[in-house]
Short mmCIF file of N, CA and C in Angstrom, two decimals:
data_model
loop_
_atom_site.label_atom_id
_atom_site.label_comp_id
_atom_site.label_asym_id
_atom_site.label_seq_id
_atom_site.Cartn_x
_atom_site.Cartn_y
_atom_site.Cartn_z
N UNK A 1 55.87 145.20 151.32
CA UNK A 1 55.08 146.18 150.59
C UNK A 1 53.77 146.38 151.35
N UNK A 2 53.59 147.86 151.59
CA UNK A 2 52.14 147.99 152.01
C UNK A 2 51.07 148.75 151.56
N UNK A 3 50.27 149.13 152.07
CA UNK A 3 49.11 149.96 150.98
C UNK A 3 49.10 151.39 151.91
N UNK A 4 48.97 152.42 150.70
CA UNK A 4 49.04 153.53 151.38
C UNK A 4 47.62 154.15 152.10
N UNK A 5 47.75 155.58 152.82
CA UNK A 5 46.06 155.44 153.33
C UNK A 5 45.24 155.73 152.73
N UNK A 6 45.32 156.42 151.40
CA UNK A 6 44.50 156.54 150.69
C UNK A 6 43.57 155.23 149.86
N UNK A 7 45.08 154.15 149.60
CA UNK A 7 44.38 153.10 149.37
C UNK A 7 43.35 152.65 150.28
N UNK A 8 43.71 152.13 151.64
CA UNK A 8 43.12 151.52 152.70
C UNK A 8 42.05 152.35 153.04
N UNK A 9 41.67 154.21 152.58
CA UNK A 9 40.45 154.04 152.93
C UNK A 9 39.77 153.78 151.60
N UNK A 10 39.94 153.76 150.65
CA UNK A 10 39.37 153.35 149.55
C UNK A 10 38.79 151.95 149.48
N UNK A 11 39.31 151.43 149.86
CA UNK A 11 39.23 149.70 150.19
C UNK A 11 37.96 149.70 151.47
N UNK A 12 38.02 150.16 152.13
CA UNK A 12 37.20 150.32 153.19
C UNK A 12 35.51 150.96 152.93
N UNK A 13 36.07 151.90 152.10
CA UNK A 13 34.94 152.83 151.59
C UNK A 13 34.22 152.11 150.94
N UNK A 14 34.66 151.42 149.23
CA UNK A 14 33.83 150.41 148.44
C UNK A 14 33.18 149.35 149.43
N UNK A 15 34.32 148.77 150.56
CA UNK A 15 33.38 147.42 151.40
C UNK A 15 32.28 148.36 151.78
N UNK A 16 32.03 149.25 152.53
CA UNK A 16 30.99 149.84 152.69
C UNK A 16 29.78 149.64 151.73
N UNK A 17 30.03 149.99 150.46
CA UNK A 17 29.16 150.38 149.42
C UNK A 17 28.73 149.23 148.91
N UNK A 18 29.60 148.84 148.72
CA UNK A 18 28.98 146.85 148.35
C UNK A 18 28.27 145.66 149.24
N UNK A 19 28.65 146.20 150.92
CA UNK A 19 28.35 145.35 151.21
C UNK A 19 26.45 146.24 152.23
N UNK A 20 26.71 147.19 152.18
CA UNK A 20 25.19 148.01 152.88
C UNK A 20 24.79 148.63 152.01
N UNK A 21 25.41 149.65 151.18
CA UNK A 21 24.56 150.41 150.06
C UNK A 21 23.60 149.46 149.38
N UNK A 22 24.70 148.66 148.37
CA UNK A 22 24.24 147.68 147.11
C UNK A 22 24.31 146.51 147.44
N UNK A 23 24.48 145.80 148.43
CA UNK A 23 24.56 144.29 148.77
C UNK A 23 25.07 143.48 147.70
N UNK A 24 26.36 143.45 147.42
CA UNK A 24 26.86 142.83 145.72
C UNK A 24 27.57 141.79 146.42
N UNK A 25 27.52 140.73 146.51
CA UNK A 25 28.13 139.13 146.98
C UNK A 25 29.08 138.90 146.70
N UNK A 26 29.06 138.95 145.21
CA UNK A 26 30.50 138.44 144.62
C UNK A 26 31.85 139.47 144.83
N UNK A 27 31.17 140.88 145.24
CA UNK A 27 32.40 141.76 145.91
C UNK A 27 32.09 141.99 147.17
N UNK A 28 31.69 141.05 148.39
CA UNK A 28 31.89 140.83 149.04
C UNK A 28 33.09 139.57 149.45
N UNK A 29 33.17 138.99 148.83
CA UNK A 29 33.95 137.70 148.53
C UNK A 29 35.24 138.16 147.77
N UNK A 30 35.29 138.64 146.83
CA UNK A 30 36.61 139.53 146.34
C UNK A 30 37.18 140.54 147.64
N UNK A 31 36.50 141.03 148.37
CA UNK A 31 36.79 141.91 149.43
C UNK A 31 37.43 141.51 151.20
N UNK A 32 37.00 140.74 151.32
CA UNK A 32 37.05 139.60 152.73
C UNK A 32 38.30 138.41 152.53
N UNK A 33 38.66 138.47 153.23
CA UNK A 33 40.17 137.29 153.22
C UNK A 33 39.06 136.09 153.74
N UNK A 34 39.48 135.01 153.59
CA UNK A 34 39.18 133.43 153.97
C UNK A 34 39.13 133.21 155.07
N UNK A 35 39.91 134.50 155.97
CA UNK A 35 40.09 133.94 157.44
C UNK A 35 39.62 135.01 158.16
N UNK A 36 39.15 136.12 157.45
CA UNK A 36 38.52 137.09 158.52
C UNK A 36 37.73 136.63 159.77
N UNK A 37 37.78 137.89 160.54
CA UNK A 37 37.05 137.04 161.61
C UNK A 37 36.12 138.66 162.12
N UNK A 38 35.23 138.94 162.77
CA UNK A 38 34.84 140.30 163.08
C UNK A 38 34.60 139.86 164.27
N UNK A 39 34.99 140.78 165.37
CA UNK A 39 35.17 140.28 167.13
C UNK A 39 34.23 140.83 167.82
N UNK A 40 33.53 141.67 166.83
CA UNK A 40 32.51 142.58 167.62
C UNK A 40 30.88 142.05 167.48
N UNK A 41 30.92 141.43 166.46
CA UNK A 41 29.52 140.45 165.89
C UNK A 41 28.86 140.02 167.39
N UNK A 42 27.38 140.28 167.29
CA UNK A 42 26.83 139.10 168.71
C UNK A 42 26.77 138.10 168.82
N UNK A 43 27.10 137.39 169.46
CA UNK A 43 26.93 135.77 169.80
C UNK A 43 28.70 135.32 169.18
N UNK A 44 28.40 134.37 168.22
CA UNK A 44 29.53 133.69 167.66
C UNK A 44 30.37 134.83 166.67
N UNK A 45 31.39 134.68 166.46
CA UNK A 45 32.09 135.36 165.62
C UNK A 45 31.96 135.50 164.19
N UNK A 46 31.73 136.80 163.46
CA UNK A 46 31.33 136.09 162.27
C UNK A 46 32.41 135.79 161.39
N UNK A 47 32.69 134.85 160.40
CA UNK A 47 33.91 134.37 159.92
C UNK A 47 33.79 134.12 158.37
N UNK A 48 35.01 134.70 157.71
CA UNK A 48 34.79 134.61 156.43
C UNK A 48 33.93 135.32 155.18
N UNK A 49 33.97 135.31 154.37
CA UNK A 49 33.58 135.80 153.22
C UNK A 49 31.85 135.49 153.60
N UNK A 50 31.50 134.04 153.27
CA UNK A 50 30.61 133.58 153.70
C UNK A 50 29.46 133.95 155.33
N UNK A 51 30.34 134.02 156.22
CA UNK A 51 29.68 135.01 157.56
C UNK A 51 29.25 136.01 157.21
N UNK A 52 30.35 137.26 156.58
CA UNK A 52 29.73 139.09 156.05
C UNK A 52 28.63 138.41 155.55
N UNK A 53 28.32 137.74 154.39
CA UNK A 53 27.32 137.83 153.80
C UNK A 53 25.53 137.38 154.71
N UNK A 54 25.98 136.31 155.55
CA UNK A 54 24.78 135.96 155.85
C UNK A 54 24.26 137.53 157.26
N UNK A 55 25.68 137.83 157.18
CA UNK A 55 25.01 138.83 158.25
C UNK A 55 24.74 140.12 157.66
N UNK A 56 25.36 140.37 156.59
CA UNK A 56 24.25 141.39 155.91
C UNK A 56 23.11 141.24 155.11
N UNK A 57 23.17 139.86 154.75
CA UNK A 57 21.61 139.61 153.87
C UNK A 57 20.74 139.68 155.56
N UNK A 58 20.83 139.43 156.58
CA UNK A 58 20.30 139.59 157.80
C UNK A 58 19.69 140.91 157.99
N UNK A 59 20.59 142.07 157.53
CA UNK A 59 20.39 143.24 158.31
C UNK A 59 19.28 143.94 156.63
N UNK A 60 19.66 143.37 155.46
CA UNK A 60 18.83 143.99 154.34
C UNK A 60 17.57 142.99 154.12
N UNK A 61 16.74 141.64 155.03
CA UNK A 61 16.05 141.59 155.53
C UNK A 61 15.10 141.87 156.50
N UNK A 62 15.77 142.35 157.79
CA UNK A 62 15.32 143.20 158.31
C UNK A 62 14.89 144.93 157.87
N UNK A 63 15.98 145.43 157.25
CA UNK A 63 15.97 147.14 156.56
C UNK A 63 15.98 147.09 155.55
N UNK A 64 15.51 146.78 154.53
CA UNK A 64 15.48 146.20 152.95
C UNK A 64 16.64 147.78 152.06
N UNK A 65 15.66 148.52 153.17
CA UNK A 65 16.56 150.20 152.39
C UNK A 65 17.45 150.58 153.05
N UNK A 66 18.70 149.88 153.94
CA UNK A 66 19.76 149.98 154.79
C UNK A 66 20.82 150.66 154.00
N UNK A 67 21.18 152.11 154.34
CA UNK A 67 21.75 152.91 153.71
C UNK A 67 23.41 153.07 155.09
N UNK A 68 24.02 153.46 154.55
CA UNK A 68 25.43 154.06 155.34
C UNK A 68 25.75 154.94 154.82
N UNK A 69 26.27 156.38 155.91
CA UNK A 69 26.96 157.30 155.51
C UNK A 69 28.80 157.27 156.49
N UNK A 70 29.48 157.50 156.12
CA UNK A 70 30.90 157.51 156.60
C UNK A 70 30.86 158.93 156.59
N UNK A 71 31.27 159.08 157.69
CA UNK A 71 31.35 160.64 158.50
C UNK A 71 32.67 161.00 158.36
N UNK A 72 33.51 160.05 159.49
CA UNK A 72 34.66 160.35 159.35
C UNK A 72 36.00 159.21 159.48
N UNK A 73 37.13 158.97 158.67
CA UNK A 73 37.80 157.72 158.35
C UNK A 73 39.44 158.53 158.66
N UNK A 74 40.07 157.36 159.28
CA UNK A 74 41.22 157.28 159.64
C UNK A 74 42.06 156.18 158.80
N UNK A 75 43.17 156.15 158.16
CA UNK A 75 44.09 155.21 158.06
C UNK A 75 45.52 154.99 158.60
N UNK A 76 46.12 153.85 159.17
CA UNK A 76 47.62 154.32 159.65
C UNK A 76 47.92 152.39 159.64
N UNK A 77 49.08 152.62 159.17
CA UNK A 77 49.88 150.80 158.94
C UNK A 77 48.56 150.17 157.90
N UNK A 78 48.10 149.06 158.83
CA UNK A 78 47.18 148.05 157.85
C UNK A 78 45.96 148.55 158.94
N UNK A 79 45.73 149.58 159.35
CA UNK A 79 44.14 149.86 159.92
C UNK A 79 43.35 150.63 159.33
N UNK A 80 42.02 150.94 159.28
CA UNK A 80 41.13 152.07 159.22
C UNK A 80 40.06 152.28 160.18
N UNK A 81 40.10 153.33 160.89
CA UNK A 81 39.28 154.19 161.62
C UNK A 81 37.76 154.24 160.93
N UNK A 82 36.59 154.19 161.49
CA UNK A 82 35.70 154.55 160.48
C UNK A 82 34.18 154.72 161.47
N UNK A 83 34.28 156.34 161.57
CA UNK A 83 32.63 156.77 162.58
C UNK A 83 31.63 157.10 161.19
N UNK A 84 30.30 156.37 161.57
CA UNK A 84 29.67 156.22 160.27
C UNK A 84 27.82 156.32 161.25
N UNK A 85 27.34 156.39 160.26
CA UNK A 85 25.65 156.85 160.69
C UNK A 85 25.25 155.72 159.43
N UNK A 86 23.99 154.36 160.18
CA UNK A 86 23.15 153.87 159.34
C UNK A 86 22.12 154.31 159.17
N UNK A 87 21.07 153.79 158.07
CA UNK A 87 19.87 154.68 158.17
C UNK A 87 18.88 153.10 157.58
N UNK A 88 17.52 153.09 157.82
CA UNK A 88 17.07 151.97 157.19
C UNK A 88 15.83 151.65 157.79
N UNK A 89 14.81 151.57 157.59
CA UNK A 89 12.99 151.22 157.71
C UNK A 89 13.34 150.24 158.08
N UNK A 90 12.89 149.33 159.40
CA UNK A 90 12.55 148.31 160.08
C UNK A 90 10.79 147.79 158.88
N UNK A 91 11.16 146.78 158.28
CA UNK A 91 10.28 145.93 157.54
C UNK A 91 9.98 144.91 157.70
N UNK A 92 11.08 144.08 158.12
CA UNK A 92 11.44 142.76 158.37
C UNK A 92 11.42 142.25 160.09
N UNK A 93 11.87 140.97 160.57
CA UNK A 93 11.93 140.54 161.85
C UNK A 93 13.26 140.86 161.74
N UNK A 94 14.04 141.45 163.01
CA UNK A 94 15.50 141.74 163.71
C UNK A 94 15.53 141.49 165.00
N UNK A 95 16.02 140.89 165.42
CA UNK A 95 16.34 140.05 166.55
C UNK A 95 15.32 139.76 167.64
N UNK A 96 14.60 138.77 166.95
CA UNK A 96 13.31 139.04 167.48
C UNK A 96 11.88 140.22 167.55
N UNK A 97 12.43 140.91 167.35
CA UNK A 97 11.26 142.14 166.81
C UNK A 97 11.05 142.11 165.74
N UNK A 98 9.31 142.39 165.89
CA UNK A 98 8.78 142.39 164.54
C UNK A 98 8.45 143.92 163.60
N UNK A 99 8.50 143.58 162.41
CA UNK A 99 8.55 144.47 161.69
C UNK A 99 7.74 146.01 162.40
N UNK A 100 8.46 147.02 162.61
CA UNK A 100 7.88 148.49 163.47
C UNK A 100 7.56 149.18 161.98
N UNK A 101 8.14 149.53 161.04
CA UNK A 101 7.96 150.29 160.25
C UNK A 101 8.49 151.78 160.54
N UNK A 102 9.46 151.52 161.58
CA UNK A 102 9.65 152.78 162.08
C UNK A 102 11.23 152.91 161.29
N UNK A 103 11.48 154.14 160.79
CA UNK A 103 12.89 154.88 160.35
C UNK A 103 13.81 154.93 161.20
N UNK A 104 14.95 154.33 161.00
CA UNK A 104 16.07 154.33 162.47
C UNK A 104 17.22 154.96 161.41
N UNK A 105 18.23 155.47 162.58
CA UNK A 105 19.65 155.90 162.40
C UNK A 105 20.43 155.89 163.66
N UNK A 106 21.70 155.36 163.14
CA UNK A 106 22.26 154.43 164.59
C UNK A 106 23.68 154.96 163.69
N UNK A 107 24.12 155.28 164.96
CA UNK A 107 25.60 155.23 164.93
C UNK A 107 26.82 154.54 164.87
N UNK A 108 27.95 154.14 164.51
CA UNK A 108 28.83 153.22 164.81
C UNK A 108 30.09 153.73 164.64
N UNK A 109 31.08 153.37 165.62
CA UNK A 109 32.35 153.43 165.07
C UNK A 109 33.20 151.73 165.13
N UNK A 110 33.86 152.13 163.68
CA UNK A 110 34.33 150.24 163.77
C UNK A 110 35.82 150.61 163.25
N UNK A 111 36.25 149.42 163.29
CA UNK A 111 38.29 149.53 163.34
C UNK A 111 38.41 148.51 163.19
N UNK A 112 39.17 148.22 161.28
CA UNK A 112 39.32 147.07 160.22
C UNK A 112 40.95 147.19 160.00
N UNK A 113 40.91 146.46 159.84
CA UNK A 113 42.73 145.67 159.24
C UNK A 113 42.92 145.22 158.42
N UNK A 114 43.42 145.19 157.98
CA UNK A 114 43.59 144.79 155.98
C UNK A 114 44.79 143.95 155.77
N UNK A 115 44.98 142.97 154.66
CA UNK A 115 46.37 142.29 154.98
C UNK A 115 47.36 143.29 153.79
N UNK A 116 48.40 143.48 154.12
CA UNK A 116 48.68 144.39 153.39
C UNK A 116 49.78 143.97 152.23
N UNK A 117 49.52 143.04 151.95
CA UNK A 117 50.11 142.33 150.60
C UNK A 117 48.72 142.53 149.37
N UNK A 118 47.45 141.93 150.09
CA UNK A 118 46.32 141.96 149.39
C UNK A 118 44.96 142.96 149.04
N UNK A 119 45.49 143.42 150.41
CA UNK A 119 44.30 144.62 150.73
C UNK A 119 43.04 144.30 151.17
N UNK A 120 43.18 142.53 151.32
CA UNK A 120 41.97 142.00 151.59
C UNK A 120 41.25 142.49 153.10
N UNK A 121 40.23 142.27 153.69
CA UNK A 121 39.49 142.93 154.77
C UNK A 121 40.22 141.69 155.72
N UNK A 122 40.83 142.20 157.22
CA UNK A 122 41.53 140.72 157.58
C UNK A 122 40.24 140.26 158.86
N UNK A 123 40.22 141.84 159.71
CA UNK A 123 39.67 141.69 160.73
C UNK A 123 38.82 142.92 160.95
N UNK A 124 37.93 142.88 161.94
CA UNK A 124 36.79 144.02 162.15
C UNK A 124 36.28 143.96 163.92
N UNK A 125 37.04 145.23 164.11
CA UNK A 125 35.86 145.44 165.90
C UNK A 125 34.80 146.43 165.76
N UNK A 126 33.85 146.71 166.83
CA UNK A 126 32.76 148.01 166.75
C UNK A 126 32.29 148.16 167.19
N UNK A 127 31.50 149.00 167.50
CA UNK A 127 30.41 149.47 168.40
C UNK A 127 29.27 150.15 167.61
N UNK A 128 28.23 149.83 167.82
CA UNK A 128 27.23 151.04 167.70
C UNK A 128 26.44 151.08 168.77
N UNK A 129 25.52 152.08 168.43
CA UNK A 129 24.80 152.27 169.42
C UNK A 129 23.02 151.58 169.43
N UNK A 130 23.60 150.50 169.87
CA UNK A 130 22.34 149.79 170.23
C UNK A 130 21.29 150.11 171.31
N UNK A 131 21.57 151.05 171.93
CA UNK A 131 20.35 151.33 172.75
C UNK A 131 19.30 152.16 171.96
N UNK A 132 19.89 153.22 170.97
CA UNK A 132 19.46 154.09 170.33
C UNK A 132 18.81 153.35 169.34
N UNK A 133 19.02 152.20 169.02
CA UNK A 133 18.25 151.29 167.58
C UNK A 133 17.03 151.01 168.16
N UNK A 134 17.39 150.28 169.94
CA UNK A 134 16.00 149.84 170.59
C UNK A 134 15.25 150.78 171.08
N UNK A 135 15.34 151.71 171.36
CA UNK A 135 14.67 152.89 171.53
C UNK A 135 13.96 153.48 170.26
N UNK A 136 14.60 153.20 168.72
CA UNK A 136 14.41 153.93 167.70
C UNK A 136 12.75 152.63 167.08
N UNK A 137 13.16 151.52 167.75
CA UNK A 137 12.30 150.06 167.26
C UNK A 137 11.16 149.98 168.82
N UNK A 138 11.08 151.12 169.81
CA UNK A 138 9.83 150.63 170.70
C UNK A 138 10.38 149.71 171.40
N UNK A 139 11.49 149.55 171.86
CA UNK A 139 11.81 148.33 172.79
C UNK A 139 12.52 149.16 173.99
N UNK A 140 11.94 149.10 175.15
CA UNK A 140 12.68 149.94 176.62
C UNK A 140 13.28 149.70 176.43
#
């Protein structure tokens, strides 16, 4: 049995909303399998229910008002496609930089897998555009 694409972008869409709109924990954890892993994270991989979270309480420390828009979404088998625009006031320290106060919007496209018995989030790759964040934060 698998999930159709409407499901899978639906599933995709709420992780969005829960986990950057509204930062909601406990549906972050309902949402994420035990063994996720995201391959695109810097440094170490982030893993688990527990990883999403510390790395988005990360990014709504740094952007307290870290908003996402989904532009445009793909589904096919257990994947989703997903080109999306962040938006969010630098307030906080982010990777070493200190709070700019400056308004950024950064691009990304990322590509998630779902297990398709559960619908749970399995795995996550991506890109954004990090030059455009450091450029948007005063950093050559």
């Amino acid at each position: 049995m698998g999930l159709d694409k409407e499901r899978l972008k639906a599933i995709i869409r709420d992780h969005y909303d829960c986990s950057i709109n509204r930062y909601d924990a406990a549906a972050i954890d309902a949402q994420v399998a035990p063994d996720f892993v995201d391959h695109s994270s810097p440094g170490e991989a982030v893993r688990g229910p527990k990883g999403v979270k510390s790395q988005i309480a990360g990014l709504h420390a740094a952007f307290p008002d870290l908003k996402v828009e989904i532009v445009d979404m793909v589904a096919e088998d257990d994947r989703v496609a997903v080109r999306s625009r962040f938006f969010g006031t630098h307030r906080g320290p982010f990777r070493g930089i200190a709070p700019t106060g400056s308004r950024v919007e950064v691009t990304g496209t990322f590509f998630w897998k779902l297990e398709a018995d559960s619908g749970r989030i399995k795995e996550r790759w991506g890109l954004f555009d990090a030059a455009a964040l450091m450029r948007q934060l005063g950093v050559p």
